[in-house]
Amino acid sequence: MGFMINCPNCGARDVYEFKFGGEVKVEPRSGADLRELRDYIYFNQNKSGVQEEWWWHQACGTWLKVTRNTETNQVLGVTSAGVGGE
């Protein structure tokens, strides 16, 4: 099922122009032990409903934070993440 993401640089685009980067998570503290690092890398909430996600727009090289309802694929908000190619 496709949906549209409104890129701040390019306007509304089909999701197939983007690469999914995973859900937004809190990075572990400096000096975190191996268990905390493992949990950060490998375990996701993967919750049903509204969550924040990373999406990479290939056309303009921008990371976006997208708030999306995973049940309906409705995009509720998009902001430029200010990292990567910007």
XYZ file of C-alpha atoms in Angstrom:
86
model
C 0.000 0.000 0.000
C 1.540 3.282 -1.103
C 1.225 6.665 0.520
C 2.604 10.164 0.094
C 5.283 11.927 2.147
C 5.505 15.711 1.938
C 9.253 16.423 1.618
C 10.080 19.953 2.866
C 12.418 20.408 -0.135
C 10.541 18.680 -2.968
C 6.862 18.696 -1.996
C 4.509 15.723 -1.906
C 6.184 12.566 -3.207
C 5.303 8.898 -3.470
C 6.697 6.765 -0.630
C 8.650 4.720 -3.180
C 11.084 7.647 -3.576
C 12.092 7.149 0.078
C 14.014 4.555 2.067
C 12.747 3.579 5.519
C 15.353 4.194 8.227
C 13.573 2.716 11.244
C 11.712 4.159 14.165
C 13.056 7.154 16.042
C 14.648 6.007 19.299
C 16.523 7.612 22.182
C 20.252 7.023 21.796
C 21.980 5.270 24.687
C 23.945 7.398 27.116
C 27.689 7.847 26.753
C 29.474 4.868 28.292
C 26.473 2.565 27.869
C 27.069 -1.121 28.534
C 26.729 -3.821 25.875
C 23.176 -4.672 26.900
C 21.985 -1.083 26.369
C 23.767 -0.897 23.013
C 22.283 -4.234 21.923
C 18.789 -3.120 22.890
C 19.204 0.159 20.978
C 20.421 -1.524 17.807
C 18.291 -4.649 17.652
C 15.048 -4.073 19.547
C 12.240 -1.862 18.276
C 8.835 -1.109 19.755
C 7.209 -1.907 16.414
C 3.962 -0.615 17.829
C 0.680 -0.440 16.036
C -0.534 3.134 15.710
C 1.243 6.478 15.687
C 5.037 6.489 15.785
C 7.956 8.638 14.629
C 10.168 7.198 11.910
C 13.293 8.070 9.918
C 12.885 8.301 6.140
C 15.657 9.112 3.620
C 14.570 10.994 0.507
C 16.818 9.792 -2.270
C 15.959 12.632 -4.656
C 17.287 15.450 -2.449
C 19.467 13.510 0.015
C 17.542 14.564 3.119
C 16.701 12.638 6.298
C 13.163 13.278 7.491
C 11.333 12.543 10.715
C 7.898 11.340 9.740
C 5.035 10.878 12.182
C 2.886 8.114 10.736
C 0.006 5.921 11.807
C 1.283 2.410 11.057
C -2.259 1.002 10.991
C -3.515 3.301 8.224
C -0.242 4.638 6.712
C -1.605 8.152 7.252
C 1.270 10.642 7.479
C 0.533 13.069 10.314
C 3.635 15.241 10.110
C 7.040 15.637 8.465
C 10.096 17.605 9.583
C 13.597 17.849 8.196
C 15.906 15.967 10.563
C 18.886 18.294 10.054
C 21.364 15.429 9.646
C 23.147 13.756 6.776
C 23.209 15.530 3.441
C 21.955 18.890 4.743
